mmCIF file of C-alpha atoms in Angstrom:
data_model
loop_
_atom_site.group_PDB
_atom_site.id
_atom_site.type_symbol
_atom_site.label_atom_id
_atom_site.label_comp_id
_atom_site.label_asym_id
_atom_site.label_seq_id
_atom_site.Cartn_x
_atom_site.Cartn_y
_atom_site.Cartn_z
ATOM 1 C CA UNK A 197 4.614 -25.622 13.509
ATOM 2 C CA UNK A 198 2.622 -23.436 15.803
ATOM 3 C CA UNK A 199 5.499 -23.411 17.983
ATOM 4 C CA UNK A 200 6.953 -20.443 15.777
ATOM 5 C CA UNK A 201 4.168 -18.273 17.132
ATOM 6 C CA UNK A 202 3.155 -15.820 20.218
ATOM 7 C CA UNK A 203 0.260 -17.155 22.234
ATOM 8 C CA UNK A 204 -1.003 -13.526 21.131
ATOM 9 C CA UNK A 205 -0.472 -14.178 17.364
ATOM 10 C CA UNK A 206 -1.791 -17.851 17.369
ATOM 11 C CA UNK A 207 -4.887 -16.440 18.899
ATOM 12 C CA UNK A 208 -4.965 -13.251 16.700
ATOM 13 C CA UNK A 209 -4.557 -15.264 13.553
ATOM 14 C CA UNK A 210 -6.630 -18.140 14.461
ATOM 15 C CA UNK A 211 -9.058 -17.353 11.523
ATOM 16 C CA UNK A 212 -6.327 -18.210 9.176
ATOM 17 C CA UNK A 213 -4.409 -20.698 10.769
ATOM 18 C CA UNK A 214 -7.224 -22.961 10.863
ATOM 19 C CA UNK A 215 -7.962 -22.633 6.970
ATOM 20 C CA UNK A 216 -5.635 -25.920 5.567
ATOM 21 C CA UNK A 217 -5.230 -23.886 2.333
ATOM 22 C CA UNK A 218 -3.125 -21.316 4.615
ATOM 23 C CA UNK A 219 -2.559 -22.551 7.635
ATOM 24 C CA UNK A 220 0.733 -22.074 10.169
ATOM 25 C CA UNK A 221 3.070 -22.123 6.759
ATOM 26 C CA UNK A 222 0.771 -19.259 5.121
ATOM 27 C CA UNK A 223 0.950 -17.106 8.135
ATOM 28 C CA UNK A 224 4.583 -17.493 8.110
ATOM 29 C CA UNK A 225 4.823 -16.439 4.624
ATOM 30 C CA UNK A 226 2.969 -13.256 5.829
ATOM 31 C CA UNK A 227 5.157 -12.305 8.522
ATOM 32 C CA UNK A 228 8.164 -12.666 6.624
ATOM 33 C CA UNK A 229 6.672 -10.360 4.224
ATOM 34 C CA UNK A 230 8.047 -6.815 3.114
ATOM 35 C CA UNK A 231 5.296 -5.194 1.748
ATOM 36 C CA UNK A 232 5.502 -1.399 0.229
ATOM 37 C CA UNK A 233 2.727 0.635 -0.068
ATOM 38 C CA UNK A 234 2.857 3.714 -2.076
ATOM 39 C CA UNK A 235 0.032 6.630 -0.606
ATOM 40 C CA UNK A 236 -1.832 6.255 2.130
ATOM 41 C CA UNK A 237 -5.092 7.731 0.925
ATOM 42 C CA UNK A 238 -8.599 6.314 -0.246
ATOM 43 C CA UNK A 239 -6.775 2.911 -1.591
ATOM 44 C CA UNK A 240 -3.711 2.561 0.483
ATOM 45 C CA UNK A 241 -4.746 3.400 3.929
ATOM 46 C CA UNK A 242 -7.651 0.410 3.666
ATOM 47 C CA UNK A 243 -4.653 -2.101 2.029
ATOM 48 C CA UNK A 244 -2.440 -1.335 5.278
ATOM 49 C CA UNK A 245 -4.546 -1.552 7.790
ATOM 50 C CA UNK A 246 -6.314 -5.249 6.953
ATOM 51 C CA UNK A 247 -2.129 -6.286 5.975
ATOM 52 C CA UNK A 248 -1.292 -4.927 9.203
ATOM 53 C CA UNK A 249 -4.297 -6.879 10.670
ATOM 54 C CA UNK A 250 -3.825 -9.969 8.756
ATOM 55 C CA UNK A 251 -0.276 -10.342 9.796
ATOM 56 C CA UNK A 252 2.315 -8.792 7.232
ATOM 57 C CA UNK A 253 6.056 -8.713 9.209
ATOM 58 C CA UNK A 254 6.984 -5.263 7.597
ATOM 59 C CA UNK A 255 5.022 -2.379 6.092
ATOM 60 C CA UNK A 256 6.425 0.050 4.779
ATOM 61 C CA UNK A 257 4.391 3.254 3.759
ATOM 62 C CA UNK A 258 5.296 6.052 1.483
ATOM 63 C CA UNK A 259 3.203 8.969 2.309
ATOM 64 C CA UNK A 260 4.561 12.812 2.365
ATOM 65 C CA UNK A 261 0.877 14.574 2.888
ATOM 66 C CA UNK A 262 -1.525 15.783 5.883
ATOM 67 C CA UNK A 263 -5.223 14.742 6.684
ATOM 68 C CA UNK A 264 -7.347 17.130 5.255
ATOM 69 C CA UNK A 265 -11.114 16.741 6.183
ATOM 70 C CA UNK A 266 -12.404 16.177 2.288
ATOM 71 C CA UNK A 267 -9.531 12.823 3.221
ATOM 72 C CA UNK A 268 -12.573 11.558 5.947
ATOM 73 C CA UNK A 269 -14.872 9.966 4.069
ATOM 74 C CA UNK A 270 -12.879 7.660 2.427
ATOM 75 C CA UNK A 271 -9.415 7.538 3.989
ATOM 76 C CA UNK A 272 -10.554 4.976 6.916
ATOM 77 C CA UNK A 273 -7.126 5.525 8.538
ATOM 78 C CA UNK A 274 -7.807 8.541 9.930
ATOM 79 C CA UNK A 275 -10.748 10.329 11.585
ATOM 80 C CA UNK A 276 -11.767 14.474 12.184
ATOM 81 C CA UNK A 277 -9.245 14.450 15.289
ATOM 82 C CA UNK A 278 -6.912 13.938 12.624
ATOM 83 C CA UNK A 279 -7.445 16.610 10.315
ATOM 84 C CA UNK A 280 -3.750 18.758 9.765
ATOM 85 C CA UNK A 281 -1.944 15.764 10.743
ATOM 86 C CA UNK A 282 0.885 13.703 8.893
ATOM 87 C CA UNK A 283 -0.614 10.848 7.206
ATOM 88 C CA UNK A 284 2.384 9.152 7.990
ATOM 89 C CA UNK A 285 2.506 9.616 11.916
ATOM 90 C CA UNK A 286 -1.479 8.533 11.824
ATOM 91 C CA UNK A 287 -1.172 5.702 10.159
ATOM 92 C CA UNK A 288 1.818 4.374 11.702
ATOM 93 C CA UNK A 289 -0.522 5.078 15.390
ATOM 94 C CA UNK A 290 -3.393 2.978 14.015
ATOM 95 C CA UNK A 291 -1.111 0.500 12.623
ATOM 96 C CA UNK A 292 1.053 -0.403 15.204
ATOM 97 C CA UNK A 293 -2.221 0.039 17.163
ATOM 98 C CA UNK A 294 -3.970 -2.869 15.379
ATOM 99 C CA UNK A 295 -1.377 -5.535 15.167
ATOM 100 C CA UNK A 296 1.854 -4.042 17.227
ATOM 101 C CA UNK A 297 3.352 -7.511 15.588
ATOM 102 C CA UNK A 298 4.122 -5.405 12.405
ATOM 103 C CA UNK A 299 7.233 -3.696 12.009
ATOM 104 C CA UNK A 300 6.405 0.205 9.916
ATOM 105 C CA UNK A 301 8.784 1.620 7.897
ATOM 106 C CA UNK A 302 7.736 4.980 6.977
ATOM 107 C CA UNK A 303 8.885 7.102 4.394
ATOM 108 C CA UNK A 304 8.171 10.915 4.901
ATOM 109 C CA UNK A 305 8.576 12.235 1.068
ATOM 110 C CA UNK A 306 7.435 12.132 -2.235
ATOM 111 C CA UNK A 307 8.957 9.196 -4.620
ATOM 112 C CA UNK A 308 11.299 10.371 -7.082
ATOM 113 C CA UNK A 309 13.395 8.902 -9.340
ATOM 114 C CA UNK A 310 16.352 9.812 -7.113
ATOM 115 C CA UNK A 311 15.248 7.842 -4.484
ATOM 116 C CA UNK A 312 12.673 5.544 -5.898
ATOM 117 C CA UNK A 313 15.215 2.566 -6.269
ATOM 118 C CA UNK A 314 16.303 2.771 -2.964
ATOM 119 C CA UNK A 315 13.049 2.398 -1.377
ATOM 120 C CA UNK A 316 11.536 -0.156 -3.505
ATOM 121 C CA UNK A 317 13.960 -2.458 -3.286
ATOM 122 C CA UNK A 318 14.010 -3.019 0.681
ATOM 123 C CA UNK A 319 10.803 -4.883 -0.340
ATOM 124 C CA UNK A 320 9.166 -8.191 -1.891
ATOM 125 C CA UNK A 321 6.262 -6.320 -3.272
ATOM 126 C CA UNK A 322 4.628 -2.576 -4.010
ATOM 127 C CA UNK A 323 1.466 -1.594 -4.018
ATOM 128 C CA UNK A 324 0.762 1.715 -5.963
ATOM 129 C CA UNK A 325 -1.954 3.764 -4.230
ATOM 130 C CA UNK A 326 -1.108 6.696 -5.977
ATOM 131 C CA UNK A 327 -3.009 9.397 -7.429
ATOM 132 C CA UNK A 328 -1.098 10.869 -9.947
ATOM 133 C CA UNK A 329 0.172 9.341 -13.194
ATOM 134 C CA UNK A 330 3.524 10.159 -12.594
ATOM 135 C CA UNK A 331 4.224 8.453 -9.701
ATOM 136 C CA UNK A 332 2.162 5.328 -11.196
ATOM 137 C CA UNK A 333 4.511 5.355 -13.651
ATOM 138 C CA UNK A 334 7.608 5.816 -11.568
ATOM 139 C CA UNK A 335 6.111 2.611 -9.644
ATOM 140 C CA UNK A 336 6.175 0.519 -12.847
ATOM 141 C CA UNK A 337 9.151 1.536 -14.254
ATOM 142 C CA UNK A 338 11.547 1.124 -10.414
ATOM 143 C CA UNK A 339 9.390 -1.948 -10.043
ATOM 144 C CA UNK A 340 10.562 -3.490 -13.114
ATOM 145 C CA UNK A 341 13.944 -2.529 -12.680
ATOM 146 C CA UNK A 342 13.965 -4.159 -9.098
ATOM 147 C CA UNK A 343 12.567 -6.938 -10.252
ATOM 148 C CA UNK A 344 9.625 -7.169 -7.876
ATOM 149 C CA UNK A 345 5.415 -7.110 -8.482
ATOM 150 C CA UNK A 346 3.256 -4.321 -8.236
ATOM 151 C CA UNK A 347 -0.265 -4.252 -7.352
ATOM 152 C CA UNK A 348 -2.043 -0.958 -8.947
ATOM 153 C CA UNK A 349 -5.284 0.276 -8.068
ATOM 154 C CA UNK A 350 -7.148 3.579 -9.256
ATOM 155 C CA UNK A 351 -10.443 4.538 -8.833
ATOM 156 C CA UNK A 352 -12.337 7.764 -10.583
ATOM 157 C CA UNK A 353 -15.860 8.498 -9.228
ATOM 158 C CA UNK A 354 -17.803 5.121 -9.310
ATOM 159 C CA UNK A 355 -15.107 2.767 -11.227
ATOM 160 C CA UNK A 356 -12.117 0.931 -10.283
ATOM 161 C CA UNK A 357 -9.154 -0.758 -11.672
ATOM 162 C CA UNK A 358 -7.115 -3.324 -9.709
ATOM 163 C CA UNK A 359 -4.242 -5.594 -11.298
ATOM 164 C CA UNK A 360 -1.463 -7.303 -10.470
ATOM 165 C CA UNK A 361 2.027 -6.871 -12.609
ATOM 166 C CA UNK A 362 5.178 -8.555 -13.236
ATOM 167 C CA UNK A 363 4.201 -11.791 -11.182
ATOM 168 C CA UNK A 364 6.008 -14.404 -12.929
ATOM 169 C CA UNK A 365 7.771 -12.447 -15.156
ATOM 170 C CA UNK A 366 4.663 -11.129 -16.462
ATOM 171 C CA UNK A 367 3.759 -7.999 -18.379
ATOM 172 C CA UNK A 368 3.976 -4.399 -16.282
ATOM 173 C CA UNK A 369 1.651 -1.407 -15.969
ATOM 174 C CA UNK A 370 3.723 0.213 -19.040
ATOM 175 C CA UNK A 371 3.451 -2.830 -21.044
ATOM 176 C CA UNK A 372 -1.015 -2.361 -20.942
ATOM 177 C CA UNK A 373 -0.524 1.868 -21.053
ATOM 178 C CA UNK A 374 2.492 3.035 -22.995
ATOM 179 C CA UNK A 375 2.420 6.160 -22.598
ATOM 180 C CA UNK A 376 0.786 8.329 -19.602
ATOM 181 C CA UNK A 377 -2.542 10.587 -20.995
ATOM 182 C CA UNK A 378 -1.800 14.339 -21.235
ATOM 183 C CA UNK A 379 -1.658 16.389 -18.293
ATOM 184 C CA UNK A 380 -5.131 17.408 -17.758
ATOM 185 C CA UNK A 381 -6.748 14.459 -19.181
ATOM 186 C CA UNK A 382 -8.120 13.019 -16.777
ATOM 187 C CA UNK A 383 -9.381 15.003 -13.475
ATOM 188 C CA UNK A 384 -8.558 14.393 -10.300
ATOM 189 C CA UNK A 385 -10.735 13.178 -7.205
ATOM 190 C CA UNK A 386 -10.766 17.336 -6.465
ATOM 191 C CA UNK A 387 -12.443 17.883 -10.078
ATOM 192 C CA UNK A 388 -14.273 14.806 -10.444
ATOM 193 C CA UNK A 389 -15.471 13.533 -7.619
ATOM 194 C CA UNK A 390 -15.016 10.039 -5.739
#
């Protein structure tokens, strides 16, 4: 079954092939893979690199912002070189740089519900690294529709929250938090910190 396999990506992967739980059939379940991430900040530029790295076929990334230096200390994608830079055009560099075995699809704008659809459903699962409550929501709600999971993460100062939706059928991010809080609520990593 290794036969499927680059000489590169057999040695690349060799740390996972030789699990039994994973093996050759679990490393072909990555690269046929179509996995959307949604930001490419604090949370999503760490979950596409070590997909990239662990084999995922296609990534695609939805990012519409530039590196700012407050990005640095937590944004491991990019680096003070990078500072004024698309987001996008780094990460795809360090990416592709990592494991060129991964095909990128980037996504230069904001989700909307115009296009939100569209984009989401070119994959097998989303992850929402998103910042803003909106655009969490917009996840859930095109996510549902679609018919695919979502993995949602947040983080404010020193706490996280990571879960998994729709899996099975299973409930959605709307389904825990009806309703988003008030604008103004809750601050952002600017206000509070992180």
């Amino acid at each position: 079954m290794l036969g499927m396999f680059t000489a590169d990506e057999v040695q690349r992967y060799s740390r996972q092939l030789s699990m039994p739980e994973f093996g050759a059939g679990g490393q072909q379940k990555l690269h046929d893979a179509r996995v959307l991430v949604i930001g490419a900040g604090g949370l999503g530029s760490p979950a596409a690199i070590y997909l990239a790295a662990a084999g995922v076929g296609t990534l695609g990334i939805v990012e519409f912002d530039t590196v700012d230096l407050t990005n640095i200390h937590r944004q491991i994608l990019y680096n003070s070189a990078d500072v004024g830079a698309r987001k996008l055009d780094v990460a795809r560099e360090r990416i592709v740089a990592a494991n060129p075995n991964v095909s990128v699809e980037c996504f230069d704008t904001r989700l909307t519900s115009a296009n939100a659809i569209d984009v989401l459903q070119r994959f097998d699962v989303v992850i929402d690294a998103s910042d803003n409550f909106p655009t969490r929501y917009l996840v859930n709600d095109a996510s549902v529709i679609v018919g695919i999971p979502s993995i949602y993460g947040s983080i404010h100062r020193f706490e996280g929250q990571l879960s998994v939706f729709g899996a099975g059928d299973g409930p959605c991010y709307r389904c825990l938090f009806r309703e988003p809080p008030p604008a103004g609520a809750v601050p952002s990593c600017a206000e509070a910190g992180v």
